[in-house]
Coordinates of C-alpha atoms in Angstrom, one line a residue:
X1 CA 182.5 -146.5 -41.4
X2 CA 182.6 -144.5 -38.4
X3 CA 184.8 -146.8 -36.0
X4 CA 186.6 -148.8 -38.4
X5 CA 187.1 -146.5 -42.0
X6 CA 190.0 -148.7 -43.0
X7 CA 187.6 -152.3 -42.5
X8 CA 184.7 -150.2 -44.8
X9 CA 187.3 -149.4 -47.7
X10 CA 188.8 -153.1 -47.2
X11 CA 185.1 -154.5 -47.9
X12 CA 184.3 -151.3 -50.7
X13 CA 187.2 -152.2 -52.6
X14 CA 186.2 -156.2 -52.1
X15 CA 183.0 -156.1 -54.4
X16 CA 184.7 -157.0 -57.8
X17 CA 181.4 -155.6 -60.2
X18 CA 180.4 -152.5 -58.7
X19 CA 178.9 -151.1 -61.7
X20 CA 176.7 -154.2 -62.2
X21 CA 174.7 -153.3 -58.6
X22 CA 171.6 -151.4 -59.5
X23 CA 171.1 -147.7 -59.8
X24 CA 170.3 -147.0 -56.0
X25 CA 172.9 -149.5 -54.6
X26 CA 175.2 -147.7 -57.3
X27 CA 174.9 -144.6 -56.0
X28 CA 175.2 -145.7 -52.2
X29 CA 178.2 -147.7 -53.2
X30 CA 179.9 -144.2 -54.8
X31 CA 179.2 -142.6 -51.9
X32 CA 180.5 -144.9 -49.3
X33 CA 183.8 -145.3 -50.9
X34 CA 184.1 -141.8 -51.3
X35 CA 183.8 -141.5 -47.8
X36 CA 185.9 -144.2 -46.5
X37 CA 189.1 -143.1 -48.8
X38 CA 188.6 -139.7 -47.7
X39 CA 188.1 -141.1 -44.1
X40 CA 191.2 -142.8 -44.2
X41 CA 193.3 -139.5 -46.0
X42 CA 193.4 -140.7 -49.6
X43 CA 193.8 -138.0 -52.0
X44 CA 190.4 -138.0 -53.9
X45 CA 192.1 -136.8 -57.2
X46 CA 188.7 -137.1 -59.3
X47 CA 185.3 -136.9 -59.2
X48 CA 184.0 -138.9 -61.8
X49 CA 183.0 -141.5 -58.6
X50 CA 180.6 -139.3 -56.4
X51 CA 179.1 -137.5 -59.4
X52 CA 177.4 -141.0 -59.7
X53 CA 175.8 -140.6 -56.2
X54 CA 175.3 -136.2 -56.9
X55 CA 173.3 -137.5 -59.8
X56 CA 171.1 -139.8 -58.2
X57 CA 170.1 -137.8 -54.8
X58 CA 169.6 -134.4 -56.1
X59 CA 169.7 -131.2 -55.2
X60 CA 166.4 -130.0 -54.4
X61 CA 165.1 -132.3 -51.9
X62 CA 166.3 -132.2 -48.5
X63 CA 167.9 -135.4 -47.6
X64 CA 171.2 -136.7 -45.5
X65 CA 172.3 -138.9 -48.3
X66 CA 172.4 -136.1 -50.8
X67 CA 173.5 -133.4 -48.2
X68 CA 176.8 -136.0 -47.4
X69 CA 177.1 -136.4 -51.5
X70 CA 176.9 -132.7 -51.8
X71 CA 179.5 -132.7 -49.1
X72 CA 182.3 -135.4 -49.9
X73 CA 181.8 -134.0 -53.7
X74 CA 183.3 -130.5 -52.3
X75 CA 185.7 -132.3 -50.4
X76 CA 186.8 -134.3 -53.6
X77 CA 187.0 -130.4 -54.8
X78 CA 189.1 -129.6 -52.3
X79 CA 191.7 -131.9 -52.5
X80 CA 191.8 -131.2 -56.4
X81 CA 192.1 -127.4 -55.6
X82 CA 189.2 -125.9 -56.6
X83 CA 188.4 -123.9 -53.2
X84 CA 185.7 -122.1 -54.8
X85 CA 183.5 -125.0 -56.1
X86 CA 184.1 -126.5 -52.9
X87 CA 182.7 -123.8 -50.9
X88 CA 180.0 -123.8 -53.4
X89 CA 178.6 -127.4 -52.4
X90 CA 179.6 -127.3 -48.8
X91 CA 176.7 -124.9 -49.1
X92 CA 174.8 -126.5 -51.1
X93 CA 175.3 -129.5 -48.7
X94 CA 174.2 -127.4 -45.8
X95 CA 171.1 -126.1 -47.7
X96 CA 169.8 -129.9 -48.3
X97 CA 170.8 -131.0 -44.3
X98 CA 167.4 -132.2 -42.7
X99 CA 168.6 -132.3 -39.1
X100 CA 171.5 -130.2 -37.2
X101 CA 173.8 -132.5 -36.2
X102 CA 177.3 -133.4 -35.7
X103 CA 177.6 -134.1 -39.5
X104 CA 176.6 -130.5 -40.0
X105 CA 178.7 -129.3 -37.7
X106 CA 181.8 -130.9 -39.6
X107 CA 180.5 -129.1 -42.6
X108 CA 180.6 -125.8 -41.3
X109 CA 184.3 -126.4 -39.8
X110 CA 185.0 -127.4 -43.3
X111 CA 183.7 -124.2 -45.3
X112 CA 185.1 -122.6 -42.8
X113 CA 188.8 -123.5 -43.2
X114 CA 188.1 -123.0 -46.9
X115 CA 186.8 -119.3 -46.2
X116 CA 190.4 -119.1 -43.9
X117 CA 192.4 -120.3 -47.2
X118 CA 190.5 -117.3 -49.2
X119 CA 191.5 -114.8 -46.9
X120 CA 187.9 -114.9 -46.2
X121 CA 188.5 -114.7 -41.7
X122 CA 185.0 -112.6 -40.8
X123 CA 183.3 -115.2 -43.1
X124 CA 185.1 -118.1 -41.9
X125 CA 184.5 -117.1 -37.9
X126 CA 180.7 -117.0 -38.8
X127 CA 180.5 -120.6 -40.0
X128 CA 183.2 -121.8 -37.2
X129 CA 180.1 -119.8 -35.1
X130 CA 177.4 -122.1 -36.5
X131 CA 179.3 -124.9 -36.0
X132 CA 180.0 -124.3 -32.2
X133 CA 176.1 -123.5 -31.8
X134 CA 175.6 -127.3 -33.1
X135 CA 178.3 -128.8 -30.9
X136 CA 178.2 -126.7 -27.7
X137 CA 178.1 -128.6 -24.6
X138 CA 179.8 -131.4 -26.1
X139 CA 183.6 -132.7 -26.8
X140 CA 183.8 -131.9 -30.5
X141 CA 182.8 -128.1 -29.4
X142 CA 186.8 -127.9 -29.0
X143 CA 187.4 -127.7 -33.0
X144 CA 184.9 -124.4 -33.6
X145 CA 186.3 -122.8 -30.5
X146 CA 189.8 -123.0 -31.8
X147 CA 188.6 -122.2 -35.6
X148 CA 187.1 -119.1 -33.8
X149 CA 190.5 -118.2 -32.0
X150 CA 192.2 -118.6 -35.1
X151 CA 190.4 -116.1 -37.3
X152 CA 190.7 -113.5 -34.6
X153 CA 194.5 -114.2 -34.5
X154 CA 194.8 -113.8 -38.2
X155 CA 192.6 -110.3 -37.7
X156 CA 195.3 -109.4 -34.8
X157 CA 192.8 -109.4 -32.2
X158 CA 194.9 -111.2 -30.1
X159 CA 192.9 -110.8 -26.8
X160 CA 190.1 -112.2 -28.4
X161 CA 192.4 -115.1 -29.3
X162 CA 193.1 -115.7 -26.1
X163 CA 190.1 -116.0 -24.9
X164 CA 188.6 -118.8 -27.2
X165 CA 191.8 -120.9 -27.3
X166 CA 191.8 -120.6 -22.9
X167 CA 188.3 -121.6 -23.4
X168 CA 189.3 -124.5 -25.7
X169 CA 191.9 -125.5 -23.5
X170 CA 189.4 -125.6 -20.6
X171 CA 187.6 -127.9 -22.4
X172 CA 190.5 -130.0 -23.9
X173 CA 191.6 -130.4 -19.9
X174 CA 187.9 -131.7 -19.1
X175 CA 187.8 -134.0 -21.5
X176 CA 191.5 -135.0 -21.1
X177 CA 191.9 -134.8 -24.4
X178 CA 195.9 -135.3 -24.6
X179 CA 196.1 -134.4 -28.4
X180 CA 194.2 -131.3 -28.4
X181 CA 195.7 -130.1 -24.6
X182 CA 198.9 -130.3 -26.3
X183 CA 197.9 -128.5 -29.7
X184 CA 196.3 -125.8 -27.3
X185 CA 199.4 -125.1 -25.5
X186 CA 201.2 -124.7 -28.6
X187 CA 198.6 -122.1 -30.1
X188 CA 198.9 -119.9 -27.1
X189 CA 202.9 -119.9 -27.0
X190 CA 202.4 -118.9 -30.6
X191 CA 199.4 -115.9 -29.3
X192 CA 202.0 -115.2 -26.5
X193 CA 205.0 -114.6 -29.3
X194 CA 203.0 -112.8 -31.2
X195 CA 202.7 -110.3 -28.2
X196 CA 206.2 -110.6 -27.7
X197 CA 205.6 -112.3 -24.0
X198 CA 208.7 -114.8 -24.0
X199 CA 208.1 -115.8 -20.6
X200 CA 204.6 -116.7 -21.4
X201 CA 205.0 -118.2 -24.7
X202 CA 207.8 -120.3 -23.0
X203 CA 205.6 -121.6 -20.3
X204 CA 202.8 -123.0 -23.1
X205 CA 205.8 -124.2 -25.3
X206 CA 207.5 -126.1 -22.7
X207 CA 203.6 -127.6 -21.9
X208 CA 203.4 -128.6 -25.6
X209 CA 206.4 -130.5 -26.0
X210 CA 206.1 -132.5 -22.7
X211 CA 202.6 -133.5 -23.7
X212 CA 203.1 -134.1 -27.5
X213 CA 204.1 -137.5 -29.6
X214 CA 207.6 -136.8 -30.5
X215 CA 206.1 -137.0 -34.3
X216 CA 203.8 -134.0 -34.1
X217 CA 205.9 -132.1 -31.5
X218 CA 208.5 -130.9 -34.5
X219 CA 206.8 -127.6 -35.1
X220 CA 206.2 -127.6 -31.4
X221 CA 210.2 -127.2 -31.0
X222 CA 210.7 -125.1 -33.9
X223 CA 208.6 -122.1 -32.1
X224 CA 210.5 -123.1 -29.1
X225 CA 213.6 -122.1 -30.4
X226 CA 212.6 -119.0 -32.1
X227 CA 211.1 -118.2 -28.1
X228 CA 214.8 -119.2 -26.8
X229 CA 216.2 -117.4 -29.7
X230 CA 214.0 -113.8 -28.3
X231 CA 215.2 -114.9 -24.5
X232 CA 218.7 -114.6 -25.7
X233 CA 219.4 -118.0 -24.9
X234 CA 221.8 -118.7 -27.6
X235 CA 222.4 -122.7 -26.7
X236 CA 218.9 -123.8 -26.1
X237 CA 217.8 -121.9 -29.2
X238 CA 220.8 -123.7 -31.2
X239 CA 219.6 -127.3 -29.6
X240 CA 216.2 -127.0 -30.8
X241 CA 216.4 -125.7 -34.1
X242 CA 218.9 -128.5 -34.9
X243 CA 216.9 -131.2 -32.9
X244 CA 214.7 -132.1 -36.2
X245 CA 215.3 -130.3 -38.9
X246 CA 215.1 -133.6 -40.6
X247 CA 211.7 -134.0 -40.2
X248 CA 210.4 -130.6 -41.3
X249 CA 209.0 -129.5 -44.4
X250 CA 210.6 -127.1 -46.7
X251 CA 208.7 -124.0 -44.5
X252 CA 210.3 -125.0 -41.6
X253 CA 213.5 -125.9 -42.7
X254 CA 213.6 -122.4 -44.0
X255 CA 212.5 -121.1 -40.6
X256 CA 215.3 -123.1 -39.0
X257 CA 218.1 -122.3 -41.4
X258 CA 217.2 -118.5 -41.1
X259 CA 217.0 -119.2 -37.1
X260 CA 220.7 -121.2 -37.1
X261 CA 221.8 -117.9 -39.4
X262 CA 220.8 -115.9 -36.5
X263 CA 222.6 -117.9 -33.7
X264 CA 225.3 -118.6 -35.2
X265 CA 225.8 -114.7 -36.4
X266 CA 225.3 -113.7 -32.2
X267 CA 227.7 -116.1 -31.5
X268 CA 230.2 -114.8 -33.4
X269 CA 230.5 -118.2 -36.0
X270 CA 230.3 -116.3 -39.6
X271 CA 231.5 -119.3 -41.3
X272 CA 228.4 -121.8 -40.0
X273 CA 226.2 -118.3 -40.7
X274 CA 226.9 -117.8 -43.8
X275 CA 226.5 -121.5 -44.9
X276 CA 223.0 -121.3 -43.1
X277 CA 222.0 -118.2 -45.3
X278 CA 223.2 -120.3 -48.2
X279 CA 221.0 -122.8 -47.3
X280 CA 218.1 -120.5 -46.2
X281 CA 218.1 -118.8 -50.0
X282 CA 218.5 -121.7 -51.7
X283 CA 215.4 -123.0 -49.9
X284 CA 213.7 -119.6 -50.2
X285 CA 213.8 -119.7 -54.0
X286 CA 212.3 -123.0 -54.2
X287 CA 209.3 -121.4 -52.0
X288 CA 209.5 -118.9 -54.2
X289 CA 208.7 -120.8 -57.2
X290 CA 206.3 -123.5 -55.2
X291 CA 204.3 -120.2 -54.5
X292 CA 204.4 -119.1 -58.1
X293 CA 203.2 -122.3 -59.4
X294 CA 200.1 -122.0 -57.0
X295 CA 200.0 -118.3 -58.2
X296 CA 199.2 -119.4 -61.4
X297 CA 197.1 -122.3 -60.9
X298 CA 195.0 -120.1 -59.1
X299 CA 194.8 -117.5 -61.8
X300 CA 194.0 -120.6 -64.2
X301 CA 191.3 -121.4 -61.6
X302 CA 189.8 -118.2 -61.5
X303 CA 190.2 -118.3 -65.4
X304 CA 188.2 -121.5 -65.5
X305 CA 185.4 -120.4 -62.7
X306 CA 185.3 -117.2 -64.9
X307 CA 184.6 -119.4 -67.9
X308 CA 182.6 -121.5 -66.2
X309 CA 180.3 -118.4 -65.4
X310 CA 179.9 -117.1 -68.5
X311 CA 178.5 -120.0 -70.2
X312 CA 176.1 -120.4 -67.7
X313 CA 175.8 -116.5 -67.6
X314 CA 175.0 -116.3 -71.6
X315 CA 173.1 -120.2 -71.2
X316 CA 170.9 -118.0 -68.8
X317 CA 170.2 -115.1 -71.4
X318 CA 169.6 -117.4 -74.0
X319 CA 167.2 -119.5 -71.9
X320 CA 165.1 -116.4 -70.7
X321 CA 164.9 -114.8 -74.3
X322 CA 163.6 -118.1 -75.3
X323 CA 161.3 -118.3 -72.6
X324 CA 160.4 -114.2 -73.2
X325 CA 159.8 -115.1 -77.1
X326 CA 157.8 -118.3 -76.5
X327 CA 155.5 -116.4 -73.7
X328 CA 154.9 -113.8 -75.9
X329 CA 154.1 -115.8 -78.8
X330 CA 151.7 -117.4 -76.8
X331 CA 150.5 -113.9 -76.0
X332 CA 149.6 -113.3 -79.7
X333 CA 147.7 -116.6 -80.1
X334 CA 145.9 -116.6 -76.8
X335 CA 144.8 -113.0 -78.4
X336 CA 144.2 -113.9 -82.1
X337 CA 142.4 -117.3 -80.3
X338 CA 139.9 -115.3 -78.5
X339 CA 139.5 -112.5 -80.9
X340 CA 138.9 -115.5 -83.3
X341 CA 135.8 -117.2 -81.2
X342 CA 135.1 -114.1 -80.3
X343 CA 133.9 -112.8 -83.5
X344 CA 132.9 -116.0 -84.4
X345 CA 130.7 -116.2 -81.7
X346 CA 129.2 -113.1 -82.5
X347 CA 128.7 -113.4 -85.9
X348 CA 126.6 -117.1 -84.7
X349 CA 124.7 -114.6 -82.2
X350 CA 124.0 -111.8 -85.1
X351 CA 122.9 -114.9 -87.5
X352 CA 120.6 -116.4 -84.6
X353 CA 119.1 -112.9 -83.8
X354 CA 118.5 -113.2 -88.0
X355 CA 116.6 -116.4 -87.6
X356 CA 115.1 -115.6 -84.7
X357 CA 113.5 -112.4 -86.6
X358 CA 112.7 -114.5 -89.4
X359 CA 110.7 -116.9 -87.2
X360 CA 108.8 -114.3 -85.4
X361 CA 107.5 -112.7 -88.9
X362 CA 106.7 -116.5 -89.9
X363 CA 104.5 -116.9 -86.8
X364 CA 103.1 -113.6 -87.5
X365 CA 101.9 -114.1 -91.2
X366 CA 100.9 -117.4 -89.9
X367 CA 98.7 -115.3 -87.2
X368 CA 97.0 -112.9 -90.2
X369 CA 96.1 -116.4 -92.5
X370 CA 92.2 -116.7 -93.0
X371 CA 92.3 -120.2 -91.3
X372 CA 89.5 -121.9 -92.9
X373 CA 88.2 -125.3 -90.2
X374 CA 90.3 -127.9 -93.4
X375 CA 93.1 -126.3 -92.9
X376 CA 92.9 -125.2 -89.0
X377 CA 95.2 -128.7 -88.0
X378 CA 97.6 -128.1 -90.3
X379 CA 98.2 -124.5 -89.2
X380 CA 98.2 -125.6 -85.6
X381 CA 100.8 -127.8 -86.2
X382 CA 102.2 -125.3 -88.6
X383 CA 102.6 -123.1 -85.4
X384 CA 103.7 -125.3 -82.9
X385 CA 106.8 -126.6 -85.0
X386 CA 107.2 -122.6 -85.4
X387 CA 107.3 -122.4 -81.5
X388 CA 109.8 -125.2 -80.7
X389 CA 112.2 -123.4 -83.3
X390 CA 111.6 -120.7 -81.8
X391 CA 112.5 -121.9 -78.3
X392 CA 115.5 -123.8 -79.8
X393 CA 116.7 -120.6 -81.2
X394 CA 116.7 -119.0 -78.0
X395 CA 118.0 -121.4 -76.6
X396 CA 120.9 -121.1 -79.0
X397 CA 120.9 -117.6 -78.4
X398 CA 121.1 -117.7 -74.3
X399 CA 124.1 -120.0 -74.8
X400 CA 126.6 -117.7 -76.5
X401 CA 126.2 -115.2 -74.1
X402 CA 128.1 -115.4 -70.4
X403 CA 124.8 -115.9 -68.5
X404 CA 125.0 -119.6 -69.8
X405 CA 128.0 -120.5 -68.4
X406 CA 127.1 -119.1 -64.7
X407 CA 123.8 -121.1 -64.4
X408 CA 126.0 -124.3 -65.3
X409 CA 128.7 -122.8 -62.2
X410 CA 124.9 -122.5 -60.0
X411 CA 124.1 -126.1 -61.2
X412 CA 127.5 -127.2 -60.0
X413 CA 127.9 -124.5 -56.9
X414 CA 128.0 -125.7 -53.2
X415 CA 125.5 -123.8 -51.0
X416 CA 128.3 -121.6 -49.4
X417 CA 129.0 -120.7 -53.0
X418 CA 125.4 -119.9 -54.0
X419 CA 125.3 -117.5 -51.1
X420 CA 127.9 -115.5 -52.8
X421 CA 126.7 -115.6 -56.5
X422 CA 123.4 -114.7 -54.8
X423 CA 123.9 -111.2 -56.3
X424 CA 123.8 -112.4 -59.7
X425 CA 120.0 -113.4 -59.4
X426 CA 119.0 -109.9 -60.7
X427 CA 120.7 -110.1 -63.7
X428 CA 120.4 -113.7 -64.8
X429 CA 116.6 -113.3 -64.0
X430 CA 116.6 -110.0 -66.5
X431 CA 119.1 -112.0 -69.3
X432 CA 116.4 -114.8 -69.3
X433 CA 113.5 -112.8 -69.8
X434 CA 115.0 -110.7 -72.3
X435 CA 116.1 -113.6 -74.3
X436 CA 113.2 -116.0 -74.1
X437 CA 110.9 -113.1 -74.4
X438 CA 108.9 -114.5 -77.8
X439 CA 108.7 -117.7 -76.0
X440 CA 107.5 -116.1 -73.2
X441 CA 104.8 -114.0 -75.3
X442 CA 103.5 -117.4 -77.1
X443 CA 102.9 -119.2 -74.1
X444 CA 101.2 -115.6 -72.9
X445 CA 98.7 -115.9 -75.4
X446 CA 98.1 -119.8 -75.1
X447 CA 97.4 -119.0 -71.7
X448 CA 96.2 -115.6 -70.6
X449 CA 96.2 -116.0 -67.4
X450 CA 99.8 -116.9 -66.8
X451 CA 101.4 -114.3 -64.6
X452 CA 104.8 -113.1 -65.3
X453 CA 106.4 -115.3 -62.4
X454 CA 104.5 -118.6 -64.4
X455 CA 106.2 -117.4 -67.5
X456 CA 109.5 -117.4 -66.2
X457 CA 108.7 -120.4 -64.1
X458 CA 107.8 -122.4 -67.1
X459 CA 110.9 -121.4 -69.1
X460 CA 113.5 -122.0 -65.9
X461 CA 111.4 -125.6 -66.1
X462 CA 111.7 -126.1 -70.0
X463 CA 115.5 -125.4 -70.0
X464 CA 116.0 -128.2 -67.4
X465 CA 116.9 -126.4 -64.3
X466 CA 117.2 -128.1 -61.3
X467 CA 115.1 -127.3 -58.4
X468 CA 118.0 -125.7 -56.1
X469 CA 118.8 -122.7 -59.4
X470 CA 114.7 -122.3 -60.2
X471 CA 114.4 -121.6 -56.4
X472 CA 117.8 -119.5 -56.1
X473 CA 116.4 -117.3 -59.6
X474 CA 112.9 -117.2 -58.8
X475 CA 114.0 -116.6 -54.8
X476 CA 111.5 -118.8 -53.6
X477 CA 110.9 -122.1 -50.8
X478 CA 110.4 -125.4 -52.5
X479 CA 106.3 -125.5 -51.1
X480 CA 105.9 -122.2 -53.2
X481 CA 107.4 -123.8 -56.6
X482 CA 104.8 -126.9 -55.7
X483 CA 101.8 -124.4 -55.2
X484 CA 103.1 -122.5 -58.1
X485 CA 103.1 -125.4 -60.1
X486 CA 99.5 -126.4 -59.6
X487 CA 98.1 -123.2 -60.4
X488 CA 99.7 -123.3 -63.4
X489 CA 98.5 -126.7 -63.7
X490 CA 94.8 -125.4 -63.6
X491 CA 95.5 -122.4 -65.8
X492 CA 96.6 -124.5 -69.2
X493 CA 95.3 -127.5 -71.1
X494 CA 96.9 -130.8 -70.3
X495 CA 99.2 -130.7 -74.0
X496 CA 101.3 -127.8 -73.1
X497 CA 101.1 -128.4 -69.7
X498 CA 103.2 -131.8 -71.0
X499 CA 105.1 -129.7 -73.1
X500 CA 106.6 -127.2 -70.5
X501 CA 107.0 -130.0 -68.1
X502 CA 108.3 -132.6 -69.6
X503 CA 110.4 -133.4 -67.1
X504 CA 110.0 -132.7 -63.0
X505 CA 112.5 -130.7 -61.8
X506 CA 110.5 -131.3 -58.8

């Protein structure tokens, strides 16, 4: 591709069933023919072909592949017209680059020339800038340099014009680069005519020519004649503006029938003059008409672009009121949601707090009963299925309240994390108490002697704690809970002992 572009379109164009390769191979295939026709100056006139590889490599990551499909599908652009899309994936293209390189180089000299052809020349010298930073110190450094001189030519600061095409130059001549030298010469004759130094202009001119194929010396010779035609040397101009008029486009045959109009009127010939302003109008008018044609396709241009933007524009509006609506309607239902559990989780709290009342004046009647020794056992039992609901209601109770869910968070929590819920020990400890307090006031009067500590111990133990919360709670050492525990031991009969400490958290 890079040495040989003709060979890689030869073998492109050789694989008969392109669209039978798979997806990947598909989209490399797209993009390698893109490249070689536009590598070897084929009018890409669509761009049906390297939407296939745009498609498959993206925009968002960065990547070479999808910054060179970015780039040949602005190119494609380009050669279909449409500047402004162009410049839009050339930047695009340089967004997605992964390295700075000579590839990225190419596409800043590219946007660049299309900023020129907007009228765009501050913008345009600032990418031919970053593409000289990329390139400096090496051959291809010539192109930015002489971008650069360009744009302050077409801002008619000619000194500064000057200066980057004599740097160029110097550059062209180290390299001996006979192509550029030559091109080089011919930019400063046309800097030198411009400040109306002949002599100058002459000197580059003459350079050009000698150094130039004869096939890309024809606009070489047409600035050489209007340079004899300023010197007042009427023959030379004549010689050169006739020499190949032929080859020229219909700008510079213009140029050269307007020049031959001028020669021929300072030599006194009216009739060749007036067949040369003939000639020149008739040419004129077809310029004329080639530039109102481009005129309008450029308005239709901008009247597509313009489109183009207002369906995304109102596609954009349409999307965000959409999004607005749905976020808000979320809103509402995130709202009515927890409104909803939360008054249902009060009203299970209020109807627990109920039961839990209940229970205590059950175990309180039960207290006031003449027990009589027939029925003592079934009273006992009587009260101790009384207790376990009683427990099981506050159980119930502690887990609709927000305490609940933060001893799960200290069953789960790292020890740098308990260190900072470390505050909450205070409150948790005063949440427990107050919602176990009748279990805490039965198992008082089983067991007198039970200090308040015991008390909370044994509930920390009948919930299931594990030993890291009981000891972050009760702010105690592991040897301490052991102690505690034996005391406790001592201090009830072996049934509830059982009971509390069913299983060993220890």
């Amino acid at each position: 591709m890079e040495a040989r572009p003709d060979s890689a379109l030869f073998i492109l164009e050789s694989i008969s069933s392109p669209q039978k390769l798979p997806r990947t191979d598909r989209a490399l295939y797209a993009l390698l023919l893109t490249q070689a026709k536009y590598k070897n100056y084929i009018p890409l006139e669509n761009d049906s072909l390297i939407k296939t590889a745009v498609e498959y490599y993206g925009d968002r990551k960065k990547s070479l592949y999808a910054a060179k499909a970015h780039y040949y599908w602005g190119a494609t652009y380009r050669d279909m017209g449409y500047t402004s899309f162009a410049v839009e994936e050339y930047l695009t293209a340089i967004r997605l680059m992964p390295v700075k390189d000579e590839f990225l180089a190419m596409i800043y000299d590219n946007l660049a020339e299309c900023y020129e052809e907007e009228d765009l020349s501050s913008v345009a010298a600032e990418a031919y800038r970053s593409a000289y930073q990329i390139l400096k110190g090496k051959s291809e450094q010539i192109y930015p340099l002489r971008g650069i001189a360009r744009t302050f030519l077409l801002q008619n600061e000619k000194d500064s014009a000057l200066y980057y095409y004599e740097y160029a130059l110097d550059c062209a001549l180290a390299d001996q680069d006979s192509n550029l030298i030559g091109a080089l010469y011919h930019d400063l004759a046309m800097v030198y005519s411009e400040e109306k130094d002949y002599i100058q202009a002459d000197r580059y001119i003459s350079k050009a020519i000698a150094i130039m194929d004869y096939n890309r010396s024809f606009n070489a010779c047409l600035l050489k004649a209007k340079v004899m035609l300023n010197l007042n040397k009427i023959d030379s101009a004549s010689y050169f503006y006739c020499r190949n008029i032929d080859q020229l486009d219909i700008y510079g045959k213009v140029a050269c029938y307007d020049g031959m109009y001028q020669v021929a009127k300072k030599k006194g010939e009216w009739k060749v003059a007036a067949e040369n302003i003939d000639a020149y109008k008739i040419l004129y008018d077809s310029i004329q008409v080639i530039a109102d044609n481009e005129e309008l396709n450029r308005l239709m241009d901008k009247h597509q672009l313009e489109e183009h933007k207002r369906v995304l524009s109102e596609r954009t509006k349409i999307l965000i009121g959409s999004l607005i609506v749905a976020f808000l309607s979320l809103m509402v239902i995130c709202v009515f949601s927890f409104m909803w559990n939360d008054r249902k989780r009060k009203k299970r709290y209020i109807a627990l707090q109920h039961e839990l009342t209940q229970k205590r004046v059950d175990t309180m009647l039960l207290k006031e009963e003449d027990v009589s020794e027939s029925n003592k056992e079934l009273v006992n039992k009587k009260m101790s299925e009384l207790r376990e609901q009683q427990f099981q209601l506050c159980v119930s109770v502690f887990q609709n309240t927000d305490y609940y869910s933060k001893m799960e968070a200290l069953e789960k929590a790292t020890p740098k994390q308990l260190l900072v819920m470390r505050n909450l020990r205070a409150e948790m400890h005063a949440v427990i108490c107050k919602t176990f307090i009748d279990v805490m006031t039965n198992l008082q009067e089983c067991c007198p002697t039970l200090t308040h500590d015991d008390l909370f111990y044994c509930i920390l133990s009948k919930l299931h704690c594990s030993k890291t919360v009981i000891m972050e709670l009760m702010d105690t050492t592991s040897d301490a809970l052991k102690t505690r525990k034996n005391r406790i031991k001592n201090k009830m009969d072996a049934g509830m002992f059982e009971y509390v400490f069913s299983i060993d958290n220890l």
